[in-house]
Coordinates of C-alpha atoms in Angstrom, one line a residue:
Chain A
X354 CA 40.7 10.7 25.8
X355 CA 38.8 10.3 29.1
X356 CA 36.4 13.3 29.9
X357 CA 37.9 14.4 33.1
X358 CA 41.7 14.5 33.2
X359 CA 43.0 11.9 35.6
X360 CA 44.5 13.3 38.9
X361 CA 48.0 14.2 38.3
X362 CA 50.8 11.6 39.4
X363 CA 54.2 12.8 41.2
X364 CA 57.7 11.7 42.0
X365 CA 58.7 10.7 45.5
X366 CA 61.2 13.6 45.7
X367 CA 62.4 13.8 49.4
X368 CA 60.1 12.4 52.0
X369 CA 59.5 15.0 54.7
X370 CA 60.5 12.7 57.6
X371 CA 63.9 11.8 55.8
X372 CA 64.4 15.6 55.1
X373 CA 63.8 16.4 58.7
X374 CA 66.0 13.5 59.9
X375 CA 68.9 14.7 57.5
X376 CA 68.8 18.2 58.8
X377 CA 68.6 17.3 62.2
X378 CA 71.6 15.2 61.9
X379 CA 73.6 18.0 60.5
X380 CA 72.7 20.3 63.2
X381 CA 73.4 17.7 65.8
X382 CA 76.7 17.0 64.5
X383 CA 77.5 20.8 64.1
X384 CA 76.7 21.2 67.9
X385 CA 78.7 18.1 68.6
X386 CA 81.5 19.6 66.7
X387 CA 81.6 22.8 68.4
X388 CA 81.1 21.1 71.7
X389 CA 83.7 18.5 72.0
X390 CA 87.1 19.5 72.7
X391 CA 90.1 19.7 75.5
X392 CA 88.0 22.7 76.9
X393 CA 84.8 21.8 78.1
X394 CA 82.5 24.9 77.3
X395 CA 79.1 23.4 77.9
X396 CA 76.0 23.4 75.4
X397 CA 74.1 26.2 76.8
X398 CA 77.0 28.6 76.6
X399 CA 77.9 27.6 72.9
X400 CA 74.3 28.2 71.9
X401 CA 74.0 31.6 73.6
X402 CA 77.6 32.6 72.1
X403 CA 76.3 31.5 68.7
X404 CA 73.2 33.6 69.3
X405 CA 75.2 36.6 70.3
X406 CA 77.3 36.4 66.9
X407 CA 74.0 36.5 64.8
X408 CA 72.9 40.0 63.8
X409 CA 69.7 41.5 65.2
X410 CA 69.7 39.0 68.2
X411 CA 70.6 40.7 71.4
X412 CA 72.2 38.1 73.7
X413 CA 75.3 38.6 75.6
X414 CA 77.8 35.7 75.2
X415 CA 78.5 34.0 78.5
X416 CA 82.0 33.0 77.4
X417 CA 85.2 34.6 78.4
X418 CA 87.4 36.1 75.9
X419 CA 89.7 33.0 75.8
X420 CA 86.9 30.3 75.6
X421 CA 85.2 32.7 72.9
X422 CA 88.6 32.4 70.8
X423 CA 88.6 28.6 71.3
X424 CA 85.0 28.6 70.1
X425 CA 85.3 30.9 67.2
X426 CA 88.8 30.7 66.1
X427 CA 89.5 27.0 66.4
X428 CA 86.5 24.9 66.7
X429 CA 84.2 26.8 64.4
X430 CA 86.2 26.9 61.2
X431 CA 87.3 23.5 61.7
X432 CA 83.6 22.4 61.9
X433 CA 82.3 24.8 59.1
X434 CA 85.3 23.4 56.8
X435 CA 84.4 19.9 57.8
X436 CA 80.7 20.4 56.9
X437 CA 81.7 22.0 53.4
X438 CA 84.1 19.3 52.6
X439 CA 81.9 16.4 53.7
X440 CA 78.9 17.6 51.9
X441 CA 81.0 18.3 48.8
X442 CA 82.6 14.9 48.7
X443 CA 79.3 13.2 49.1
X444 CA 77.5 15.1 46.4
X445 CA 80.4 14.8 44.2
X446 CA 80.2 11.0 44.8
X447 CA 76.7 11.2 44.0
X448 CA 77.0 12.8 40.8
X449 CA 80.0 10.8 39.6
X450 CA 77.7 7.6 40.2
X451 CA 74.9 9.1 38.1
X452 CA 77.0 10.4 35.1
X453 CA 78.9 7.0 34.9
X454 CA 76.2 4.9 35.7
X455 CA 78.4 3.3 38.3
X456 CA 77.8 2.7 41.7
X457 CA 81.3 2.5 42.7
X458 CA 82.4 5.7 41.5
X459 CA 83.8 8.0 44.2
X460 CA 86.1 11.2 44.2
X461 CA 88.8 9.1 45.8
X462 CA 88.5 5.9 43.5
X463 CA 88.4 7.9 40.2
X464 CA 91.8 9.6 40.5
X465 CA 90.2 12.9 41.1
X466 CA 91.5 13.4 44.4
X467 CA 95.0 12.1 43.7
X468 CA 95.0 14.7 40.6
X469 CA 93.9 17.5 43.0
X470 CA 96.4 16.3 45.3
X471 CA 99.2 16.6 42.7
X472 CA 98.2 19.8 41.6
X473 CA 98.0 21.0 45.2
X474 CA 101.6 19.7 45.7
X475 CA 103.0 21.4 42.7
X476 CA 101.4 24.4 43.6
X477 CA 102.8 24.3 47.3
X478 CA 106.2 23.2 45.8
X479 CA 106.9 25.5 43.1
X480 CA 104.6 28.3 44.1
X481 CA 105.7 31.5 45.5
X482 CA 106.9 30.6 49.2
X483 CA 104.5 31.7 51.6
X484 CA 102.0 32.6 49.0
X485 CA 98.3 33.4 49.8
X486 CA 97.2 29.9 48.9
X487 CA 94.3 31.2 46.6
X488 CA 96.0 29.5 43.7
X489 CA 95.8 26.2 45.4
X490 CA 92.2 25.3 44.4
X491 CA 92.9 26.1 40.9
X492 CA 96.1 23.9 40.7
X493 CA 94.0 21.4 42.4
X494 CA 91.3 21.6 40.0
X495 CA 93.6 21.2 37.0
X496 CA 95.1 18.1 38.5
X497 CA 91.7 16.6 39.2
X498 CA 90.6 17.2 36.1
X499 CA 93.3 15.5 34.4
X500 CA 93.0 12.6 36.9
X501 CA 89.2 12.1 36.1
X502 CA 89.8 12.4 32.5
X503 CA 92.5 9.8 32.4
X504 CA 90.6 7.5 34.1
X505 CA 87.5 7.7 32.1
X506 CA 89.5 7.5 28.9
X507 CA 91.6 4.4 30.0
X508 CA 88.4 2.9 31.7
X509 CA 86.3 3.3 28.4
X510 CA 89.2 2.0 26.1
X511 CA 89.5 -1.1 28.2
X512 CA 86.2 -2.1 29.1
X513 CA 83.6 0.3 27.5
X514 CA 81.7 3.0 29.2
X515 CA 79.3 0.7 31.3
X516 CA 82.2 -1.6 32.7
X517 CA 82.0 -0.7 36.5
X518 CA 85.2 -2.4 37.1
X519 CA 87.2 -1.2 34.3
X520 CA 86.5 2.3 35.3
X521 CA 87.6 1.9 39.0
X522 CA 90.5 -0.2 38.1
X523 CA 91.6 2.8 35.8
X524 CA 90.8 5.4 38.5
X525 CA 93.0 3.4 40.9
X526 CA 95.9 3.0 38.5
X527 CA 95.8 6.8 37.6
X528 CA 95.4 7.6 41.4
X529 CA 98.6 5.4 42.0
X530 CA 100.6 7.0 39.3
X531 CA 99.7 10.6 40.3
X532 CA 100.3 9.8 44.0
X533 CA 103.9 8.3 42.7
X534 CA 104.4 11.6 40.9
X535 CA 103.1 13.7 43.9
X536 CA 105.7 11.8 46.1
X537 CA 108.3 12.6 43.9
X538 CA 107.7 16.5 43.6
X539 CA 107.4 16.4 47.4
X540 CA 110.8 14.9 48.1
X541 CA 112.4 16.8 45.4
X542 CA 111.4 20.0 47.0
X543 CA 112.3 19.0 50.3
X544 CA 112.3 22.5 51.9
X545 CA 108.4 22.5 51.3
X546 CA 108.2 19.2 52.7
X547 CA 106.7 20.1 55.9
X548 CA 103.8 22.3 54.3
X549 CA 103.1 19.4 52.0
X550 CA 102.9 16.7 54.7
X551 CA 100.7 19.1 56.8
X552 CA 98.4 19.5 53.9
X553 CA 98.5 15.8 52.8
X554 CA 97.7 14.3 56.2
X555 CA 94.9 16.7 55.8
X556 CA 92.1 16.8 58.2
X557 CA 90.9 19.9 59.7
X558 CA 93.4 20.3 62.6
X559 CA 94.7 23.5 61.2
X560 CA 91.6 24.9 59.5
X561 CA 91.1 28.5 59.4
X562 CA 88.5 30.8 58.0
X563 CA 90.7 31.6 55.5
X564 CA 90.6 27.9 54.2
X565 CA 86.7 28.3 54.5
X566 CA 86.8 31.4 52.3
X567 CA 89.0 30.0 49.6
X568 CA 87.1 26.9 49.3
X569 CA 83.5 27.9 49.9
X570 CA 82.9 29.7 46.7
X571 CA 83.7 26.8 44.4
X572 CA 82.0 24.4 46.8
X573 CA 78.8 26.5 46.7
X574 CA 78.8 26.9 42.9
X575 CA 79.6 23.3 42.3
X576 CA 76.8 21.9 44.7
X577 CA 74.2 24.3 43.5
X578 CA 74.8 22.9 39.9
X579 CA 74.7 19.3 40.9
X580 CA 71.7 20.0 42.6
X581 CA 69.9 21.3 39.8
X582 CA 70.9 18.3 37.9
X583 CA 69.0 15.8 40.2
X584 CA 66.3 15.1 37.7
X585 CA 68.4 15.2 34.6
X586 CA 70.6 12.4 36.5
X587 CA 67.4 10.4 36.8
X588 CA 67.0 10.7 33.1
X589 CA 70.6 9.5 32.5
X590 CA 69.9 6.3 34.7
X591 CA 68.1 5.1 31.5
X592 CA 71.3 4.7 29.6
X593 CA 72.8 7.0 27.1
X594 CA 70.6 6.0 24.0
X595 CA 67.3 6.5 26.0
X596 CA 68.3 9.8 27.6
X597 CA 69.1 10.9 24.1
X598 CA 66.0 9.9 22.7
X599 CA 64.3 11.9 25.5
X600 CA 66.1 14.9 24.5
X601 CA 69.1 15.0 26.4
X602 CA 72.5 16.2 24.8
X603 CA 74.1 13.4 27.0
X604 CA 77.9 14.1 26.3
X605 CA 77.1 18.0 27.2
X606 CA 75.2 17.0 30.2
X607 CA 78.0 14.5 31.5
X608 CA 80.8 17.1 30.7
X609 CA 79.0 19.7 32.8
X610 CA 78.4 17.4 35.7
X611 CA 81.8 16.2 35.8
X612 CA 83.2 19.3 35.7
X613 CA 81.2 20.8 38.2
X614 CA 81.6 17.8 40.7
X615 CA 85.6 17.9 39.8
X616 CA 85.9 21.7 40.8
X617 CA 84.2 21.2 44.0
X618 CA 86.0 18.2 44.9
X619 CA 89.3 19.8 44.0
X620 CA 88.3 22.6 46.3
X621 CA 87.6 20.4 49.0
X622 CA 90.6 18.4 48.6
X623 CA 92.8 21.6 48.5
X624 CA 91.9 22.5 51.8
X625 CA 91.5 19.1 53.5
X626 CA 93.9 16.5 51.9
X627 CA 93.0 13.2 50.8
X628 CA 89.8 11.8 52.5
X629 CA 88.3 8.8 50.7
X630 CA 85.1 6.9 50.9
X631 CA 82.7 9.7 51.8
X632 CA 81.3 9.7 48.2
X633 CA 80.6 6.1 48.6
X634 CA 79.1 5.6 52.1
X635 CA 77.0 8.6 52.4
X636 CA 75.0 8.3 48.8
X637 CA 74.5 4.3 49.2
X638 CA 73.1 4.9 52.4
X639 CA 70.7 7.2 51.3
X640 CA 69.8 4.8 48.4
X641 CA 69.1 2.1 50.8
X642 CA 67.0 3.8 53.3
X643 CA 65.3 6.6 51.4
X644 CA 65.2 6.2 47.6
X645 CA 67.6 5.7 44.7
X646 CA 66.2 8.5 42.8
X647 CA 68.8 11.3 42.3
X648 CA 66.1 13.8 43.2
X649 CA 66.5 12.3 46.8
X650 CA 70.0 11.0 46.6
X651 CA 71.7 14.4 45.4
X652 CA 70.3 16.8 48.0
X653 CA 70.4 14.4 51.2
X654 CA 74.3 13.6 50.1
X655 CA 75.1 17.1 50.6
X656 CA 73.3 17.6 54.0
X657 CA 74.2 14.1 55.3
X658 CA 77.6 14.2 54.0
X659 CA 78.4 17.3 55.8
X660 CA 77.2 16.0 59.2
X661 CA 79.0 12.7 58.5
X662 CA 82.3 14.3 58.2
X663 CA 81.9 16.6 61.1
X664 CA 81.0 13.6 63.3
X665 CA 84.0 11.8 61.6
X666 CA 86.3 14.7 62.6
X667 CA 85.1 14.3 66.1
X668 CA 86.0 10.8 66.2
X669 CA 89.4 11.5 64.9
X670 CA 90.3 14.1 67.5
X671 CA 88.9 12.3 70.6
X672 CA 89.5 8.4 70.1
X673 CA 93.6 8.9 70.7
X674 CA 93.1 12.2 72.3
X675 CA 95.4 14.4 72.8
X676 CA 96.9 13.1 69.8
X677 CA 94.7 13.1 66.3
X678 CA 94.0 10.3 63.8
X679 CA 94.2 11.7 60.2
X680 CA 90.6 11.9 59.2
X681 CA 91.3 9.9 56.1
X682 CA 92.2 7.0 58.1
X683 CA 88.7 7.1 60.0
X684 CA 86.9 7.4 56.7
X685 CA 88.8 4.5 55.3
X686 CA 88.3 2.4 58.4
X687 CA 84.5 2.4 57.9
X688 CA 84.6 3.0 54.1
X689 CA 86.4 0.1 53.0
X690 CA 84.1 -2.4 54.4
X691 CA 81.3 -0.5 53.3
X692 CA 82.9 -0.5 49.7
X693 CA 83.4 -4.3 50.0
X694 CA 79.4 -4.4 50.8
X695 CA 78.7 -2.5 47.8
X696 CA 81.0 -4.4 45.6
X697 CA 79.2 -7.6 46.5
X698 CA 75.6 -6.3 45.8
X699 CA 76.8 -4.8 42.5
X700 CA 78.5 -8.1 40.9
X701 CA 75.8 -8.1 38.4
X702 CA 76.6 -4.6 37.0
X703 CA 79.3 -5.6 34.7
X704 CA 82.1 -6.5 37.1
Chain B
X1291 CA 54.0 15.3 3.4
X1292 CA 54.7 11.8 4.7
X1293 CA 55.1 11.2 8.5
X1294 CA 58.6 9.8 7.7
X1295 CA 60.7 10.1 4.6
X1296 CA 64.0 8.0 3.9
X1297 CA 66.2 9.0 1.1
X1298 CA 69.3 7.0 0.1
X1299 CA 70.0 6.4 3.9
X1300 CA 73.4 4.8 4.5
X1301 CA 74.9 4.0 8.0
X1302 CA 78.3 3.0 8.5
X1303 CA 79.4 1.8 11.9
X1304 CA 83.3 1.4 12.1
X1305 CA 84.4 -0.2 8.6
X1306 CA 81.1 -1.9 8.4
X1307 CA 78.1 -0.7 6.1
X1308 CA 75.2 -1.4 7.9
X1309 CA 72.5 0.4 6.0
X1310 CA 72.9 0.8 2.4
X1311 CA 70.9 3.2 0.3
X1312 CA 67.3 2.8 2.1
X1313 CA 64.6 4.9 0.4
X1314 CA 61.1 4.5 1.8
X1315 CA 58.3 6.6 3.5
X1316 CA 55.6 6.0 6.1
X1317 CA 52.3 7.7 5.9
X1318 CA 50.5 9.3 8.7
X1319 CA 48.6 6.7 10.9
X1320 CA 50.3 3.9 9.2
X1321 CA 52.0 0.9 10.7
X1322 CA 55.1 -0.1 8.9
X1323 CA 57.1 -3.3 10.0
X1324 CA 60.8 -3.7 9.3
X1325 CA 61.5 -7.4 8.9
X1326 CA 64.7 -9.3 7.8
X1327 CA 67.1 -11.8 9.1
X1328 CA 69.5 -11.1 11.9
X1329 CA 71.8 -8.7 11.2
X1330 CA 70.0 -7.2 8.3
X1331 CA 70.3 -3.6 9.9
X1332 CA 66.8 -3.3 11.1
X1333 CA 67.8 -1.8 14.6
X1334 CA 70.2 0.1 13.1
X1335 CA 67.7 1.8 10.7
X1336 CA 65.3 2.7 13.5
X1337 CA 68.6 4.0 15.6
X1338 CA 69.1 6.4 12.6
X1339 CA 65.6 7.5 12.4
X1340 CA 65.8 8.4 16.1
X1341 CA 69.0 10.4 15.3
X1342 CA 71.3 8.0 17.5
X1343 CA 73.5 7.0 14.7
X1344 CA 75.2 9.2 12.2
X1345 CA 74.0 8.4 8.7
X1346 CA 74.2 9.8 5.2
X1347 CA 71.4 10.5 3.0
X1348 CA 68.4 12.3 4.1
X1349 CA 65.5 11.4 7.0
X1350 CA 62.7 13.7 7.5
X1351 CA 60.0 13.5 10.1
X1352 CA 57.1 15.3 9.2
X1353 CA 59.1 17.3 6.9
X1354 CA 61.8 18.2 9.3
X1355 CA 65.5 16.9 8.8
X1356 CA 66.6 14.5 11.4
X1357 CA 70.2 15.6 10.9
X1358 CA 69.4 19.6 11.6
X1359 CA 67.1 19.0 14.5
X1360 CA 68.2 19.5 18.1
X1361 CA 67.6 16.5 20.5
X1362 CA 64.8 18.2 22.1
X1363 CA 63.0 18.9 18.7
X1364 CA 63.5 15.3 17.8
X1365 CA 62.4 13.8 21.1
X1366 CA 58.9 15.9 20.9
X1367 CA 58.5 14.3 17.4
X1368 CA 60.0 10.6 17.8
X1369 CA 59.3 8.4 20.8
X1370 CA 61.7 5.2 20.8
X1371 CA 60.9 2.0 22.7
X1372 CA 64.4 0.0 22.5
X1373 CA 64.4 -3.7 22.5
X1374 CA 65.8 -4.0 25.9
X1375 CA 65.0 -0.9 27.9
X1376 CA 67.1 0.3 30.9
X1377 CA 64.9 -0.4 33.8
X1378 CA 65.9 1.5 37.0
X1379 CA 64.3 -1.2 39.4
X1380 CA 63.8 1.1 42.4
X1381 CA 62.1 3.6 40.6
X1382 CA 58.3 3.7 40.8
X1383 CA 56.0 3.5 37.7
X1384 CA 54.9 7.1 38.1
X1385 CA 58.6 8.4 38.3
X1386 CA 59.6 6.4 35.2
X1387 CA 56.7 7.5 33.1
X1388 CA 57.3 10.9 34.2
X1389 CA 60.9 10.9 32.6
X1390 CA 59.1 10.6 29.3
X1391 CA 58.2 14.3 29.6
X1392 CA 61.9 15.4 29.6
X1393 CA 61.4 17.1 26.3
X1394 CA 59.0 19.4 27.6
X1395 CA 60.9 20.3 31.0
X1396 CA 63.4 23.0 30.9
X1397 CA 67.0 21.7 31.2
X1398 CA 67.4 22.2 35.1
X1399 CA 63.7 22.4 35.9
X1400 CA 61.4 19.8 37.6
X1401 CA 58.2 18.7 35.8
X1402 CA 55.1 20.8 36.1
X1403 CA 51.6 20.3 36.7
X1404 CA 50.8 19.8 32.8
X1405 CA 53.8 17.0 32.7
X1406 CA 52.1 15.1 35.6
X1407 CA 48.6 15.3 34.1
X1408 CA 50.1 14.0 30.8
X1409 CA 52.1 11.2 32.6
X1410 CA 48.9 10.5 34.3
X1411 CA 46.8 10.3 31.2
X1412 CA 49.4 7.9 29.5
X1413 CA 49.0 5.5 32.6
X1414 CA 45.3 5.7 32.4
X1415 CA 45.1 5.0 28.8
X1416 CA 47.2 1.8 29.3
X1417 CA 45.3 0.7 32.3
X1418 CA 48.2 1.2 34.7
X1419 CA 46.9 3.7 37.1
X1420 CA 46.6 1.2 39.8
X1421 CA 50.4 0.7 39.3
X1422 CA 51.7 4.1 39.8
X1423 CA 53.3 3.9 43.0
X1424 CA 54.6 0.2 42.5
X1425 CA 58.4 -0.3 41.9
X1426 CA 59.3 -1.2 38.4
X1427 CA 61.1 -4.2 39.9
X1428 CA 58.1 -5.7 41.1
X1429 CA 56.4 -5.7 37.6
X1430 CA 56.1 -8.7 35.3
X1431 CA 57.4 -8.6 31.8
X1432 CA 54.1 -7.7 30.4
X1433 CA 53.3 -5.1 32.8
X1434 CA 57.1 -3.5 32.2
X1435 CA 56.2 -3.5 28.4
X1436 CA 53.3 -1.6 29.0
X1437 CA 55.1 0.8 31.4
X1438 CA 57.7 1.6 28.9
X1439 CA 54.9 2.1 26.1
X1440 CA 53.4 4.5 28.6
X1441 CA 56.5 6.5 29.0
X1442 CA 56.8 6.7 25.0
X1443 CA 53.0 8.0 25.2
X1444 CA 53.7 10.6 27.9
X1445 CA 56.5 11.9 25.2
X1446 CA 53.3 12.9 23.1
X1447 CA 55.4 12.2 20.0
X1448 CA 53.6 11.6 16.8
X1449 CA 56.0 8.8 15.6
X1450 CA 56.6 5.9 17.6
X1451 CA 59.5 3.7 17.0
X1452 CA 59.5 0.1 18.5
X1453 CA 62.1 -2.2 18.3
X1454 CA 61.0 -5.8 18.7
X1455 CA 58.1 -4.7 21.0
X1456 CA 57.3 -8.2 22.1
X1457 CA 60.6 -10.2 22.0
X1458 CA 60.3 -10.8 25.8
X1459 CA 56.8 -11.6 26.0
X1460 CA 54.8 -15.0 25.9
X1461 CA 52.3 -15.5 23.1
X1462 CA 49.1 -13.9 25.1
X1463 CA 51.0 -10.8 26.2
X1464 CA 52.5 -10.4 22.5
X1465 CA 49.1 -10.0 21.2
X1466 CA 47.9 -7.6 24.0
X1467 CA 50.9 -5.4 23.7
X1468 CA 50.4 -5.3 19.8
X1469 CA 46.6 -4.8 19.9
X1470 CA 47.5 -1.8 22.6
X1471 CA 49.8 -0.4 19.9
X1472 CA 47.3 -0.6 17.4
X1473 CA 44.5 0.9 19.5
X1474 CA 46.8 3.7 20.1
X1475 CA 47.8 4.3 16.7
X1476 CA 43.9 4.1 15.5
X1477 CA 42.6 6.4 18.5
X1478 CA 45.6 8.4 19.1
X1479 CA 46.9 9.2 15.6
X1480 CA 50.1 7.9 16.0
X1481 CA 52.4 6.6 13.2
X1482 CA 54.3 3.3 13.9
X1483 CA 57.5 2.1 12.7
X1484 CA 58.8 -1.2 14.5
X1485 CA 61.1 -4.1 13.9
X1486 CA 59.5 -7.5 14.3
X1487 CA 61.1 -10.9 14.1
X1488 CA 57.6 -12.9 14.3
X1489 CA 56.5 -12.5 10.6
X1490 CA 52.9 -13.8 11.5
X1491 CA 52.5 -11.2 13.7
X1492 CA 54.0 -8.6 11.6
X1493 CA 51.7 -9.6 8.9
X1494 CA 48.5 -9.3 11.0
X1495 CA 49.5 -5.9 12.7
X1496 CA 51.3 -4.0 10.1
X1497 CA 50.0 -2.2 7.1
X1498 CA 53.0 -2.5 5.1
X1499 CA 56.2 -4.6 5.4
X1500 CA 59.9 -3.5 4.4
X1501 CA 62.0 -6.4 4.0
X1502 CA 65.7 -5.7 5.0
X1503 CA 68.6 -7.7 4.0
X1504 CA 72.2 -6.7 4.3
X1505 CA 71.3 -3.0 4.6
X1506 CA 69.1 -3.1 1.7
X1507 CA 65.3 -3.0 1.2
X1508 CA 64.7 -6.4 -1.0
X1509 CA 60.7 -6.5 -0.8
X1510 CA 58.3 -3.8 0.1
X1511 CA 54.4 -3.8 0.3
X1512 CA 51.5 -5.5 2.0
X1513 CA 52.1 -8.6 4.0
X1514 CA 50.3 -10.7 1.3
X1515 CA 53.0 -9.4 -1.2
X1516 CA 56.1 -9.7 0.7
X1517 CA 55.4 -13.0 2.9
X1518 CA 56.1 -15.4 0.0
X1519 CA 57.7 -18.9 0.5
X1520 CA 60.1 -17.9 -2.4
X1521 CA 60.9 -14.6 -0.6
X1522 CA 61.6 -16.2 2.7
X1523 CA 63.7 -19.1 1.3
X1524 CA 65.8 -16.5 -0.4
X1525 CA 66.4 -14.0 2.3
X1526 CA 65.8 -16.0 5.5
X1527 CA 67.1 -19.4 4.3
X1528 CA 63.8 -20.6 5.7
X1529 CA 61.5 -23.4 4.8
X1530 CA 58.1 -22.2 5.5
X1531 CA 54.5 -22.8 4.5
X1532 CA 52.5 -19.5 3.8
X1533 CA 48.6 -19.8 4.8
X1534 CA 46.2 -17.1 3.6
X1535 CA 43.1 -16.8 5.4
X1536 CA 40.6 -13.7 5.3
X1537 CA 43.2 -11.4 3.9
X1538 CA 45.7 -12.4 6.7
X1539 CA 49.0 -14.1 6.2
X1540 CA 50.4 -16.8 8.5
X1541 CA 53.9 -18.2 8.4
X1542 CA 54.3 -21.6 9.4
X1543 CA 58.0 -22.7 9.9
X1544 CA 58.2 -26.2 8.3
X1545 CA 60.9 -28.8 8.4
X1546 CA 62.4 -29.7 5.3
X1547 CA 61.9 -33.2 4.2
X1548 CA 64.8 -35.7 4.9
X1549 CA 66.3 -37.1 1.6

């Protein structure tokens, strides 16, 4: 033993400049999302109007009643919902990648999103017509949980837990099957076809504060749980045996993280439809730029994912304006090549 | 009370019986090496002690039954260095060694000051302080093996299980690592149970050898007692010459005379 204890060492965590950059990116994308649209409101009035809606701040909104409604009843819920969903899909992606030790894991590719889609479709098709929709996240969660369990079980039985390729192939298989069932249900109940389609194409065109209210509680709880697991996910990166020999109940941890990520994803899918690749693009960008430690990847995925999807939504509604591109098309347009790049760099990881 | 006691331990993986009725004990501060031919059950034996595979019989660490302990309790008493550790290449040495503090950190918390100090001390003792900020992927095999030992040391467990600690190292690095383990054992009060395939090294560093074959202990005792030409011929099917010098035993592989 040395006489004087050596100075403590520490883990990197989130470097300040990257944390600040991520928050700035989110803030900028929120302003962009609020500011861009068919009606030009101007950045100054938007900021003043925002301030006027805060308690204890006495600023008078310069916007007319109609403009104020455009801002707060149309654009704001859309932007907030986009941020919630984007943050959730990205943080869920990082969590799945951690617990499955699989760089390709993503809510979309694991069958989670398709399962949630099936659950939601059944709820819409067979649920009480014009129901409140609060059943939607629950049904979506049931489907999502079924999807990820099937994918994991199938992937394991085929290739063992560490085979990246087997898990993803299983996920895609499960997703295809669930999408087929979903389409069948949707065609069979053609009277609710319009509702299902509106939901499926998803995106945020019809976003309301009600959507925010029904999804936010799930997303907040799920994201908080995942944030708390960021160090544990680093321990899991040592493999099941070593994580267990360090005192972790590996199976229980995996279950908690998967349930949390799946519940959050299901809530996100229930209000936004199927949006793929966010869970791949965002965490991997952070790994490359900042650090592969989950201490950085998990929290930054939440923040950057939120900003990313808000920006993507701005693209979706402006590129072919006045018509909109489904946002899932935009994310796939960027995400699929990105996925190919990740695939190429992880050939060694058991594919 | 022994540091480790095994009583009629049996391990079955699928249909195969890997360990059959092993009884043995390891005293505090002792270094015991498990030797035996490939597939004899050495690694499985270690994994059973670490509580990583289900077993029949009884294993007790410092009198605490392994099968009744929680993972966290076990991790505070037993540190395992696997033969091929998972190395997350992008983590720094400091981050990796800090993971060794997991048994002391509340489930959803981050490490505290005492954890950072313990990890720093482990680095210091293995002469790794200058490496703290290096990425694992940038280290050589010998450096990496020391880093993995540092993680086990940060775990502050009195029983150290080493699975083939030197299999990936050149001769000089093998000796360095084994000297290091011996130093930790003598000055840090550790008890060591290791598997080793190099019999000469096993004979020089371990106090006692347990020879495992087909899941049974076939010979046990000091290196001089266990390492004989007849025993190695019987269980390894090997032709060797044994050289004894100053109480040490060296095992030299010898090609059979052609008829």
